[in-house]
Coordinates of C-alpha atoms in Angstrom, one line a residue:
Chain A
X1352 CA 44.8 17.6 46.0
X1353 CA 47.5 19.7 46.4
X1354 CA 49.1 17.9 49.1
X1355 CA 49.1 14.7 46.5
X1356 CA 51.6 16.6 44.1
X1357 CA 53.5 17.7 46.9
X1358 CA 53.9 14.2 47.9
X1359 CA 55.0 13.5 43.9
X1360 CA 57.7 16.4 44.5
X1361 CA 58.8 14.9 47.5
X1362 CA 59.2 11.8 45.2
X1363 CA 61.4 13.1 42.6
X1364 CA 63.9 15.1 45.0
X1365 CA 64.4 11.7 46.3
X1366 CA 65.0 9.9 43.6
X1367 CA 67.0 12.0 42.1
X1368 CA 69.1 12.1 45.0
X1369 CA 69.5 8.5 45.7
X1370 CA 71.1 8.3 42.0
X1371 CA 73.4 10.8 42.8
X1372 CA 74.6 9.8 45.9
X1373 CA 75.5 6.4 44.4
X1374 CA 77.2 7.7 42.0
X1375 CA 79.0 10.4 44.1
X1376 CA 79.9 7.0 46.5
X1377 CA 81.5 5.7 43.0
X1378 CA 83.6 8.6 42.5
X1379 CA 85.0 8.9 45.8
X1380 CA 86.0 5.4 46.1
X1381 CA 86.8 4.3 43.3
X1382 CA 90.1 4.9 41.6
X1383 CA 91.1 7.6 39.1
X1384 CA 94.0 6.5 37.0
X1385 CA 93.6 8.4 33.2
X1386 CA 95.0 7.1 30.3
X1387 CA 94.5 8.3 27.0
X1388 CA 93.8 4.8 25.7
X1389 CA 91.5 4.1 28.2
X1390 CA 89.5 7.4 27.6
X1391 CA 89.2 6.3 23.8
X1392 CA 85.2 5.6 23.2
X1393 CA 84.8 2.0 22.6
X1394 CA 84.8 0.4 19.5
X1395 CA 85.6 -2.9 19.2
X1396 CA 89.5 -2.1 20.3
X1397 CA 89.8 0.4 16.8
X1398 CA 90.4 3.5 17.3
X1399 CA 87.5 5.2 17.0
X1400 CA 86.8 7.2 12.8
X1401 CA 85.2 10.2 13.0
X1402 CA 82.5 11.2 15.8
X1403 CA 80.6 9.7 17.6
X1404 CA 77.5 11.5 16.8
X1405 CA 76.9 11.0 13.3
X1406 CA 73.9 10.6 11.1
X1407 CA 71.0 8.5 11.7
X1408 CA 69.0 6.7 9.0
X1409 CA 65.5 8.7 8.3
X1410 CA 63.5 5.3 9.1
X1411 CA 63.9 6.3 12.7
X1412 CA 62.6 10.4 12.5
X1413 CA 59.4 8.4 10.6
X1414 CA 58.6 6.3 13.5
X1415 CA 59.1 9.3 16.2
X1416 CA 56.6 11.1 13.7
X1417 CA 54.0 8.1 13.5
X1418 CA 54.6 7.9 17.6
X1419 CA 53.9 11.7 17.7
X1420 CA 50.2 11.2 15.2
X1421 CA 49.1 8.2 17.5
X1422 CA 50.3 9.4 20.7
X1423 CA 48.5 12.6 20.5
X1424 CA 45.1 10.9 19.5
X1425 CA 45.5 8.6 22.3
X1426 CA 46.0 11.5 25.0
X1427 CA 42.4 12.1 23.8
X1428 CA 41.3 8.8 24.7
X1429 CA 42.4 8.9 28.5
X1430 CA 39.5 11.3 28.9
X1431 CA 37.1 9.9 27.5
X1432 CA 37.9 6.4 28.8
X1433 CA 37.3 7.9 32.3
X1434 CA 33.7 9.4 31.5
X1435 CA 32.7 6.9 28.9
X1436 CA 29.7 5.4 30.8
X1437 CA 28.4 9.0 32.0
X1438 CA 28.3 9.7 28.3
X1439 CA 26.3 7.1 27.2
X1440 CA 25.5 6.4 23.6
X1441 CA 26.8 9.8 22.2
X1442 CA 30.5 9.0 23.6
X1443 CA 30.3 5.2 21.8
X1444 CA 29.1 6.9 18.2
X1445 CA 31.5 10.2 19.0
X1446 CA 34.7 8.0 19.4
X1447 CA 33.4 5.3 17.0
X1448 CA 34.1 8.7 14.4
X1449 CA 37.2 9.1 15.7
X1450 CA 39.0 5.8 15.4
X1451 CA 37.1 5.7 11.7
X1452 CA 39.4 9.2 11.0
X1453 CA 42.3 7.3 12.6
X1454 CA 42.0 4.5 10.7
X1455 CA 41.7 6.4 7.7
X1456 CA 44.9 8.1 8.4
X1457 CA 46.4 4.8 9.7
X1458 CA 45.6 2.8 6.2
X1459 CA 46.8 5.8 4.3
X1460 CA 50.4 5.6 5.9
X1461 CA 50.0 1.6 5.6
X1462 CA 49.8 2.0 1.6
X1463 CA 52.6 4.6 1.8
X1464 CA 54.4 2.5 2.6
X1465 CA 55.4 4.5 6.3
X1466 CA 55.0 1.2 8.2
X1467 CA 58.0 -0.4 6.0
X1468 CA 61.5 -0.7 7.8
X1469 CA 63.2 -0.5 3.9
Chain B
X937 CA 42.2 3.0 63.7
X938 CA 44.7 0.4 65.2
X939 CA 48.2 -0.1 63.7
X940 CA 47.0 -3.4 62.6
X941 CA 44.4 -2.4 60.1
X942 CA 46.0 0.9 58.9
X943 CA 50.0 0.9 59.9
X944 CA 50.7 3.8 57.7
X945 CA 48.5 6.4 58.3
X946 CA 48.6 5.0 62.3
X947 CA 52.2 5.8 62.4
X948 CA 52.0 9.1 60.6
X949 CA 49.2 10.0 63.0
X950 CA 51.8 9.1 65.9
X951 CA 54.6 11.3 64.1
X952 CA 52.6 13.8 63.0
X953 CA 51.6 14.4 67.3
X954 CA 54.5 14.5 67.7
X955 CA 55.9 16.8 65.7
X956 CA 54.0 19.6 66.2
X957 CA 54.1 19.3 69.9
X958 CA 58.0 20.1 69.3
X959 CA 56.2 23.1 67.9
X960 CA 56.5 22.7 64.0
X961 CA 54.4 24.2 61.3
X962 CA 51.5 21.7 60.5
X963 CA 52.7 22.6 56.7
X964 CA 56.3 21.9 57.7
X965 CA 55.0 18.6 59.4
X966 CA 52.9 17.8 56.0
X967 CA 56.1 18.1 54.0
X968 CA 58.5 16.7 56.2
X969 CA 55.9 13.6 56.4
X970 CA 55.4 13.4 52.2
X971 CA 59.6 13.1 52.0
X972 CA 59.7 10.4 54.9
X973 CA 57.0 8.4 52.8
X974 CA 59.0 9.1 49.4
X975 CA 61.9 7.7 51.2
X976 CA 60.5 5.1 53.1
X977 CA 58.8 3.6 49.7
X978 CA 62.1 4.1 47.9
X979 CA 64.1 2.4 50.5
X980 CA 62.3 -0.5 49.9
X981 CA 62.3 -0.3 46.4
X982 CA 66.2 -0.2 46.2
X983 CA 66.0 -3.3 48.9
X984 CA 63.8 -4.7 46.7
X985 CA 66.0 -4.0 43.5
X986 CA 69.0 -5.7 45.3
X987 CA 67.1 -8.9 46.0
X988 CA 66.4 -8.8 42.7
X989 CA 69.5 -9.2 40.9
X990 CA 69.9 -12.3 43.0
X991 CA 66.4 -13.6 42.1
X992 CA 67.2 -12.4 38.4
X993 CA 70.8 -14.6 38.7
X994 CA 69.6 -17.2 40.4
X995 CA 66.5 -17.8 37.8
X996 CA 68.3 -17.4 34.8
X997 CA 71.3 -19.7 35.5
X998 CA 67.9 -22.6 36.1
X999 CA 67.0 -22.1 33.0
X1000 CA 70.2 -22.6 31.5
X1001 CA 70.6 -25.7 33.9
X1002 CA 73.3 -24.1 36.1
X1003 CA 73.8 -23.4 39.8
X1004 CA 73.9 -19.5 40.0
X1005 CA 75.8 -17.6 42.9
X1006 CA 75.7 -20.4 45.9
X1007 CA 79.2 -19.2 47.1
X1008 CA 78.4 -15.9 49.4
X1009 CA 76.1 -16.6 52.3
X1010 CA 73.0 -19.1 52.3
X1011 CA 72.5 -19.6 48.5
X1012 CA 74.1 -16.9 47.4
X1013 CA 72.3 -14.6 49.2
X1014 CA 74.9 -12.0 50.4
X1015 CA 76.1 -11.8 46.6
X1016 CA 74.2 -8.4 45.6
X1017 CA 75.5 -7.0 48.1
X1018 CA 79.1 -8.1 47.3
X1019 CA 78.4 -6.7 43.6
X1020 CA 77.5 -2.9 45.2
X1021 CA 80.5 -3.1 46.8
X1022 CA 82.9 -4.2 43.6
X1023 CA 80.6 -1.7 41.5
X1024 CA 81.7 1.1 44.4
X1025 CA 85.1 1.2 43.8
X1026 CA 85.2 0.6 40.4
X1027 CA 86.8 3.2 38.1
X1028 CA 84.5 5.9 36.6
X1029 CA 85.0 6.5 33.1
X1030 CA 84.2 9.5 31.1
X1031 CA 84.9 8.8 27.7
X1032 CA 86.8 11.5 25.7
X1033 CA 84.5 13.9 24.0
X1034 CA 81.3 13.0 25.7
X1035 CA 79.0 15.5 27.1
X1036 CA 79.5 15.3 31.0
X1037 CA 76.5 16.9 32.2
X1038 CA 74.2 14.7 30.1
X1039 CA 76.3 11.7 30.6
X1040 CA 76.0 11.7 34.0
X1041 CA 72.4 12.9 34.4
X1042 CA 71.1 9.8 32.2
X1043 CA 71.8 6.4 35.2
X1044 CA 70.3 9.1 37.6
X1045 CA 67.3 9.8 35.4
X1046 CA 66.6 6.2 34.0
X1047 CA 66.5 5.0 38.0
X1048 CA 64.3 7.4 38.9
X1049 CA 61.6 7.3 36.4
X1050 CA 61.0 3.6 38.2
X1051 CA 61.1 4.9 41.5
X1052 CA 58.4 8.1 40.1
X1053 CA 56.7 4.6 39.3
X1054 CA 56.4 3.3 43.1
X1055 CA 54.6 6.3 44.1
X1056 CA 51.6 5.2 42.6
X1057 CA 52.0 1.4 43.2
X1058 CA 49.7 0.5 45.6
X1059 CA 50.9 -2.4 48.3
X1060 CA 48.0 -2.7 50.5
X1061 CA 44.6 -0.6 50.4
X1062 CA 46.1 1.3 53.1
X1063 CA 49.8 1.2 51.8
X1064 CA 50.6 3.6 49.3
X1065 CA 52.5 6.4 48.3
X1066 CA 50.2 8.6 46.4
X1067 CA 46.6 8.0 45.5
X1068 CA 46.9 9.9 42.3
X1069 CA 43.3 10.2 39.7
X1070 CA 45.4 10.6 36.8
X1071 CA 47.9 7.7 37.7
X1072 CA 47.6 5.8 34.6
X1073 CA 48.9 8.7 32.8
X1074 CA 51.8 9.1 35.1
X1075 CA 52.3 5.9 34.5
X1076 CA 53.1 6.8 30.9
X1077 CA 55.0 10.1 31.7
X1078 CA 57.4 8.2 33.9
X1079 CA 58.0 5.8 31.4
X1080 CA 58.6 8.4 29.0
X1081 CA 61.3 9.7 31.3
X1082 CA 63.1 6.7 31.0
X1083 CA 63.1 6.7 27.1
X1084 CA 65.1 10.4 27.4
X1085 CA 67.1 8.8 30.1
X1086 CA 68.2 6.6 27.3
X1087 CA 68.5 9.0 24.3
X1088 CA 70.5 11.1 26.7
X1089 CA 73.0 8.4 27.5
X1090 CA 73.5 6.9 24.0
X1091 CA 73.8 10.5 23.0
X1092 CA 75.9 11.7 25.4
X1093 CA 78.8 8.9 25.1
X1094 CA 80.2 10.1 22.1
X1095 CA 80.3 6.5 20.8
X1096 CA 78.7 5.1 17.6
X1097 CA 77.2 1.6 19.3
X1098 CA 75.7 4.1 21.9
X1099 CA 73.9 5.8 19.5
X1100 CA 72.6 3.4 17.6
X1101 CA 71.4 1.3 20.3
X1102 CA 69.9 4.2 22.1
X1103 CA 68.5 4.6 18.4
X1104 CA 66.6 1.8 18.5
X1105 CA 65.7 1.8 21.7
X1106 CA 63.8 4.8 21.4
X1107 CA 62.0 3.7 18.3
X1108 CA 61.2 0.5 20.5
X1109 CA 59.9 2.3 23.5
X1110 CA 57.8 4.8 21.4
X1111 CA 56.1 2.4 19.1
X1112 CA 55.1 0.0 21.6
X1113 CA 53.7 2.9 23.7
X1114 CA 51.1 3.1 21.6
X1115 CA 49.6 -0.4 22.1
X1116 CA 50.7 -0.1 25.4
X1117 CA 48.5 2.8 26.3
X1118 CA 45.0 1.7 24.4
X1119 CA 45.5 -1.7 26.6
X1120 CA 46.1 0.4 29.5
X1121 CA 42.5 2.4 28.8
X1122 CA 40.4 -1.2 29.0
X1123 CA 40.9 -1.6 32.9
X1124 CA 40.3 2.7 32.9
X1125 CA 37.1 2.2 31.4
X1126 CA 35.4 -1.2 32.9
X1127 CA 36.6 0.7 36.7
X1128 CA 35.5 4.1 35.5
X1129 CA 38.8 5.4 36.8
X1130 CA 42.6 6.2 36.2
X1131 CA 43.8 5.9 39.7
X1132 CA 45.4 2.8 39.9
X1133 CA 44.1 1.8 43.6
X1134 CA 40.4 2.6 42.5
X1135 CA 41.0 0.5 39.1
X1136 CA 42.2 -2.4 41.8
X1137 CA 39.1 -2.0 44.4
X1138 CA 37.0 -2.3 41.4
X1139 CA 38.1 -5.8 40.5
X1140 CA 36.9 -7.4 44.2
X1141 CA 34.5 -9.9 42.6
X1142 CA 36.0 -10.5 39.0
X1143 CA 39.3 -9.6 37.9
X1144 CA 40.1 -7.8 34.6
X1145 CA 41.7 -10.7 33.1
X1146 CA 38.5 -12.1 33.0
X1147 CA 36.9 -9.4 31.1
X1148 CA 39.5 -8.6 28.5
X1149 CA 42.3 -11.7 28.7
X1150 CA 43.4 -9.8 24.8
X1151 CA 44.1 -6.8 26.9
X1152 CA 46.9 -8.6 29.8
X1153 CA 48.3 -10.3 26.8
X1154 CA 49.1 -7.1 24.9
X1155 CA 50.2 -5.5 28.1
X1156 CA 52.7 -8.3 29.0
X1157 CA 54.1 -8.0 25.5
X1158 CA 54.2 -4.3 25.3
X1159 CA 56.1 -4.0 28.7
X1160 CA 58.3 -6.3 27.3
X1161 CA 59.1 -4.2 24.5
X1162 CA 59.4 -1.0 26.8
X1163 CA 61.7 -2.8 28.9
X1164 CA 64.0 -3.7 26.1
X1165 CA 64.4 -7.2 27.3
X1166 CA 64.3 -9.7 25.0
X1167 CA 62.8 -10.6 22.3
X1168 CA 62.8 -6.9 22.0
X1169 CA 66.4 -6.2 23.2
X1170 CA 68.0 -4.7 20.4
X1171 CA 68.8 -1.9 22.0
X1172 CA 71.5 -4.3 23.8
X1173 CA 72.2 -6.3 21.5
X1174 CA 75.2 -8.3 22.4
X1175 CA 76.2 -9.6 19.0
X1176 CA 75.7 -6.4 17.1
X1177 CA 76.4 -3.2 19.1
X1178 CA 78.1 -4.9 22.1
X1179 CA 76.1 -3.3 24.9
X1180 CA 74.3 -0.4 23.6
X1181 CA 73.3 2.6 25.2
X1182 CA 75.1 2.1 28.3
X1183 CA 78.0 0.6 26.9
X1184 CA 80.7 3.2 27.9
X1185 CA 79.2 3.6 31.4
X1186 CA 81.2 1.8 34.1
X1187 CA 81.1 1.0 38.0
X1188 CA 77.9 2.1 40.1
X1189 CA 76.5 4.2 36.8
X1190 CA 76.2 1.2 35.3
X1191 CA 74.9 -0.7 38.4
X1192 CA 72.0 2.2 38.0
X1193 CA 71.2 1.4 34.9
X1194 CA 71.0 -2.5 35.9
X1195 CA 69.1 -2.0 39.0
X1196 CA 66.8 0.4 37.3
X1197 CA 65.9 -2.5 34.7
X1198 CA 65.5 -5.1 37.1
X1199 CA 63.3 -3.2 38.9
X1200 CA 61.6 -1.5 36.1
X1201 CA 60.4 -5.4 35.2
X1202 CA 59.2 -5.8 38.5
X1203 CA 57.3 -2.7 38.6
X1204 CA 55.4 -3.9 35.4
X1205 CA 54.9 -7.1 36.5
X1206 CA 53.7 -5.3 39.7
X1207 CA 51.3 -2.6 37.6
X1208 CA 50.1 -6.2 35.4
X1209 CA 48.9 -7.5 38.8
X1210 CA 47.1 -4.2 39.9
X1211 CA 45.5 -3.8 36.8
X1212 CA 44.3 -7.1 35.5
X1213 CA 44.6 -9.4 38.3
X1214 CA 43.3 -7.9 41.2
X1215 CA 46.6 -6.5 42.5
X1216 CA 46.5 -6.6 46.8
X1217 CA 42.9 -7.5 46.8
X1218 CA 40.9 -9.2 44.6
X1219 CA 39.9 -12.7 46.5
X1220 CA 36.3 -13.2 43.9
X1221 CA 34.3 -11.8 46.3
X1222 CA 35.5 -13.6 49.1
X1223 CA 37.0 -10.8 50.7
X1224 CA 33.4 -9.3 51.8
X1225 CA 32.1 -12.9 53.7
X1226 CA 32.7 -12.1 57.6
X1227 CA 34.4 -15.6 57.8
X1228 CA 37.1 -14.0 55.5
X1229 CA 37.3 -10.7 56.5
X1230 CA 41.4 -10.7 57.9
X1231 CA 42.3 -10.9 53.8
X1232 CA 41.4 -7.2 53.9
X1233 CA 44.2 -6.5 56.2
X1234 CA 47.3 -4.8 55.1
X1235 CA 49.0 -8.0 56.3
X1236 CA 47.7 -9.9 53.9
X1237 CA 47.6 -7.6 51.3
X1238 CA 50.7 -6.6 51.1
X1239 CA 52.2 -10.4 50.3
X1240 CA 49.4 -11.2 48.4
X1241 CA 50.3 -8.3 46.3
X1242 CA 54.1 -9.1 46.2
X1243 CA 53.5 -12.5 45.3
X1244 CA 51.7 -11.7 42.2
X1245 CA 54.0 -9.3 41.3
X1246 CA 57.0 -11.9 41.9
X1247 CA 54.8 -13.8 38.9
X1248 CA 54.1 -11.3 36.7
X1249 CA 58.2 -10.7 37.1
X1250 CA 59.3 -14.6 36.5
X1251 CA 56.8 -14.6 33.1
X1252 CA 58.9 -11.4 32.0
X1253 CA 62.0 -13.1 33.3
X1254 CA 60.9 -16.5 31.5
X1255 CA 59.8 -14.7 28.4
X1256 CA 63.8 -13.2 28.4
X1257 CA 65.1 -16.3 28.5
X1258 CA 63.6 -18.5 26.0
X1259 CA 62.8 -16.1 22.9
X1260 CA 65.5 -15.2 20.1
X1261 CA 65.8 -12.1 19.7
X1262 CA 63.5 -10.3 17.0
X1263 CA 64.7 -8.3 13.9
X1264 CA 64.0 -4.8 13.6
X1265 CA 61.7 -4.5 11.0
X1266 CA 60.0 -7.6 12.1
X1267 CA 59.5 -5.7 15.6
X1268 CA 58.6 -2.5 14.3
X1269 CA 56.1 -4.5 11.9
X1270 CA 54.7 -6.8 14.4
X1271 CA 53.9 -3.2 16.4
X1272 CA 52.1 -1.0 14.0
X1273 CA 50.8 -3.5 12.1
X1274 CA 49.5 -6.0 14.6
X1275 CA 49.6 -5.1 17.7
X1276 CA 47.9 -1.1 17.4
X1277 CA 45.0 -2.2 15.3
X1278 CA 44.5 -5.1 17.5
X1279 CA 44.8 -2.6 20.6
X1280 CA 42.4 -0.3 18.9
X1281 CA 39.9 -3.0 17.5
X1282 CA 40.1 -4.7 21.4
X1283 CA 39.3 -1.0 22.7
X1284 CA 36.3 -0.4 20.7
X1285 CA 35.0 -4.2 21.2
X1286 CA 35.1 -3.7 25.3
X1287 CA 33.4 0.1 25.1
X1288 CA 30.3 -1.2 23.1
X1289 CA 30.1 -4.6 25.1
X1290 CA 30.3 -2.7 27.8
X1291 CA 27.3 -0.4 27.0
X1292 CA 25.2 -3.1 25.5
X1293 CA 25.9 -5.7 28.3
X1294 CA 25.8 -3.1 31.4
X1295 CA 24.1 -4.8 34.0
X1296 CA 23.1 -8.2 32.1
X1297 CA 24.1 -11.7 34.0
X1298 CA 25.9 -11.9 30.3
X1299 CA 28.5 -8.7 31.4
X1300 CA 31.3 -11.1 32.0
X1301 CA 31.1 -14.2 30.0
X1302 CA 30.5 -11.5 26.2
X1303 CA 33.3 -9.5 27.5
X1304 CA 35.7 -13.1 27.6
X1305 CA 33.8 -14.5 24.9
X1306 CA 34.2 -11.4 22.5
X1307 CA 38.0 -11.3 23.4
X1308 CA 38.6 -15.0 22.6
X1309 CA 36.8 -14.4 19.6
X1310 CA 39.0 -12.0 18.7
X1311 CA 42.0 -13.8 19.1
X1312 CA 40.5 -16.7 17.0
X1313 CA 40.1 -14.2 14.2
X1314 CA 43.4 -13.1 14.1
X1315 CA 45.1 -16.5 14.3
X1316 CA 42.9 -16.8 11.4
X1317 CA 43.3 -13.6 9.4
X1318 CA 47.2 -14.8 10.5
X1319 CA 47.1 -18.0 9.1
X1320 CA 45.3 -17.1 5.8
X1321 CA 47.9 -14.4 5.1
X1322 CA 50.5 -16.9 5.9
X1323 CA 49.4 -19.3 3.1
X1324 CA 48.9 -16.6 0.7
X1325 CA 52.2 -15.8 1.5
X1326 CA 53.5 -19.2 0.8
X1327 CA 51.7 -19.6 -2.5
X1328 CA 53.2 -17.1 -3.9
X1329 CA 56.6 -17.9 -2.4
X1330 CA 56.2 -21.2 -4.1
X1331 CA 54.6 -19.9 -7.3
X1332 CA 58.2 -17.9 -7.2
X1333 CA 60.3 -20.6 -6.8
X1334 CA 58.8 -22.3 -9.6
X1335 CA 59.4 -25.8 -7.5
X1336 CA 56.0 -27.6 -8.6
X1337 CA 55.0 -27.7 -5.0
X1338 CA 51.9 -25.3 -5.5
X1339 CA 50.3 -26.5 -2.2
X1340 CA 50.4 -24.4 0.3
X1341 CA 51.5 -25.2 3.4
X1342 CA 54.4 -28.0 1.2
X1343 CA 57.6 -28.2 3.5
X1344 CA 59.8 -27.5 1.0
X1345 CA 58.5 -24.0 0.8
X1346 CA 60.0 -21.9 3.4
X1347 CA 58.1 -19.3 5.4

């Protein structure tokens, strides 16, 4: 068991190290000429206004907050996918409950109008 | 044992003698053994990734009715490898003001969350890197991994395109993990399991397509959408934000970003094969005649495997290249409010199917059945909401063409 994460360990070091070697093998050979032009973010050939970090519309903080409702109820799915047929009838009804209170939640934010892009 | 019917673990056997009669630790042997497999498999992978970009070019340019690369070596075969080199000693650009930790941490990131991918992806029964139980939701971890990848470039580049398109790539990736994941849970419940070689065993006689078609069709389309190709690639959208997130990355972090979506679409097309179309095995039972017995070797496997990952990869690849790209709202909308409830709906169909029907000669014709009926009543439910939707377009317009369905109302 243990042996199996070790493996995934092994995995990441690797990886990560095969990205950067490629692009320490960039750095080295490739040329270094700086220019303050060049340098300039890109922006259609303007000179860039302002930061480049500004503010984002609020549409997208609703989605990562609908993600974050869903996503959370489905982690508790994963379980019970796994010992659905050991559970027999009571894990059918149980999770039939669940996805009712979902979709409860889900029509709610429908009507709200959370769903909408405007 | 021979190397024939088990070359990994016959080798590591080999290695593993060997090792500790040099007199090393059997722990230090076990390790030094997991990071040889992690960079055997990733080897390949990168192989893999540079055929790929030729495949990729080569496709693309026959669906536009060009040539592609023919120039470098037997049709433009040596012409990755000519791109790696011009990528190598390209200039690496910082752009003033960005963050250079995070800006250079984000091509090394969004590669290896596909490689974290290839530990689970099993080649042969025998050929694998990691047989984990929870694999399906590494699957998703990884994958989340690549979204900060992403946030972390677009963030990092000080530049206003970046952000935006890492922006709505994010919003992309998140929503359609949603879908993503309930179709995911259909092959985890008909196997009973999450590891990804156990949910391919399990599909010997019949494979999952069979039992929940709905379920491929919503994975193909939300791996799509977590690729960011197109329809869904707003996050790159040419016309609009230029390149997006990667847009002020140059030379090979930009090649790591390009090699990690090329081979992020193969991996899906890979994990589409495993887990609804019988991945390295799957023959319909044929598999367990004596006649037939040499499919179960890791020779066969293997290419049987690849193959059907090459196909799931040319339907993404076709997909790409024949669909417009989508608008945002319409994307976003055709997510939470199609494809979730359908995911969801789909979910709870297969579980009491699956109960009711357990052991019944009617197991995998109700399971098809109930999906195609499914799909019928949502073309349906489509269809009618359509018209509605025209009607009162028309009743708008005030044009005198009340009929629905009239070509002179639009939409």
């Amino acid at each position: 068991m243990l042996l199996e994460y070790a493996a995934i360990a092994a995995f990441i070091l690797v990886a990560v190290l095969v990205g950067a070697i490629a692009i320490i093998l960039g750095a080295l050979f490739g040329p270094r000429k700086k220019t303050e032009a060049k340098m300039m973010p890109y922006e259609s050939g303007m000179n860039p206004i302002g930061p480049g970090a500004r503010r984002m519309p609020v549409r997208f903080y609703l989605i990562a907050v609908l993600f974050i409702l869903f996503d959370i109820e489905i982690v508790f799915f994963l379980p019970w996918a796994i010992v659905f047929r050991q559970l027999g009838l009571f894990g059918l009804i149980e999770m039939a409950i669940f996805i009712a209170i979902l979709l409860v939640g889900y029509f709610y934010a429908w009507k709200k109008g959370a769903l909408e892009w405007e | 044992m021979t190397f024939w019917n088990d070359p990994i673990r016959f080798a590591a056997d080999w290695l593993r003698d060997l090792l500790t009669g040099w007199g090393l630790a059997a722990q230090m042997t076990d390790i030094l053994l997991a990071l040889l497999g992690a960079l055997l498999l990733i080897t390949f992978s990168l192989v893999l990734a540079i055929f790929l970009v030729w495949v990729e070019r080569k496709v693309v340019a026959r669906f536009q009715d060009r040539l592609g690369p023919n120039r470098l070596g037997p049709f433009g075969l040596v012409q990755p490898f000519a791109d790696i080199i011009k990528l190598i000693i390209k200039e690496d650009i910082t752009p003033a003001g960005a963050d250079k930790f995070l800006y250079n941490l984000a091509p090394v990131l969004a590669l290896a969350s596909v490689l974290l991918l290839w530990a689970i992806l099993p080649l042969a029964s025998v050929i694998y890197g990691v047989d984990l139980n929870v694999a399906l939701l590494y699957l998703v971890a990884a994958g989340a991994l690549g979204t900060l990848a992403i946030i972390m470039g677009g963030w990092a580049s000080n530049n206003k395109y970046a952000l935006l398109g890492a922006f709505r790539m994010v919003a992309t990736m998140i929503s359609y993990e949603i879908p993503m994941v309930v179709s995911l849970l259909i092959p985890a419940i008909l196997a009973g399991t999450m590891s990804v070689r156990g949910i391919t065993e399990a599909q010997g006689n019949v494979w999952f397509f069979f039992l929940s078609p709905l379920a491929a069709v919503i994975f193909l389309i939300s791996a799509v959408a977590e690729l960011g190709r197109a329809p869904f690639d707003l996050n790159e959208a040419e016309s609009e934000i230029i390149a997006g997130f990667h847009i002020e990355y140059s030379g090979m972090k930009f090649g790591l970003f390009y090699a990690g979506e090329l081979l992020h679409a193969f991996t899906f097309g890979g994990f589409a094969a495993l887990l609804f179309f019988g991945g390295y095995g799957g023959f319909f039972g044929l598999q367990n005649l004596p006649a037939f017995a040499w499919l179960n070797n890791p020779f066969v496997q293997a290419p049987v495997f690849m193959l059907k990952a090459l196909i799931g990869y040319w339907v993404i690849m076709w997909i790409k290249y024949t669909m417009p790209r989508v608008r945002i709202d319409h994307m976003l909308a055709f997510n939470w409010k199609f494809l979730t409830p359908l995911a969801l709906i789909l979910l709870m169909t297969t579980a009491v199917l699956d109960r009711v029907l357990d052991g019944s000669n009617w197991y995998v014709p109700g399971l098809f059945l109930s999906n195609l009926l499914i799909a019928w009543a949502t073309v349906e439910i489509l269809r009618a909401h359509g018209r509605r939707q025209r009607k009162a377009e028309a009743a708008r317009v005030g044009t005198g063409c009340a009929q629905a369905g009239a070509p002179t109302a639009q939409q």
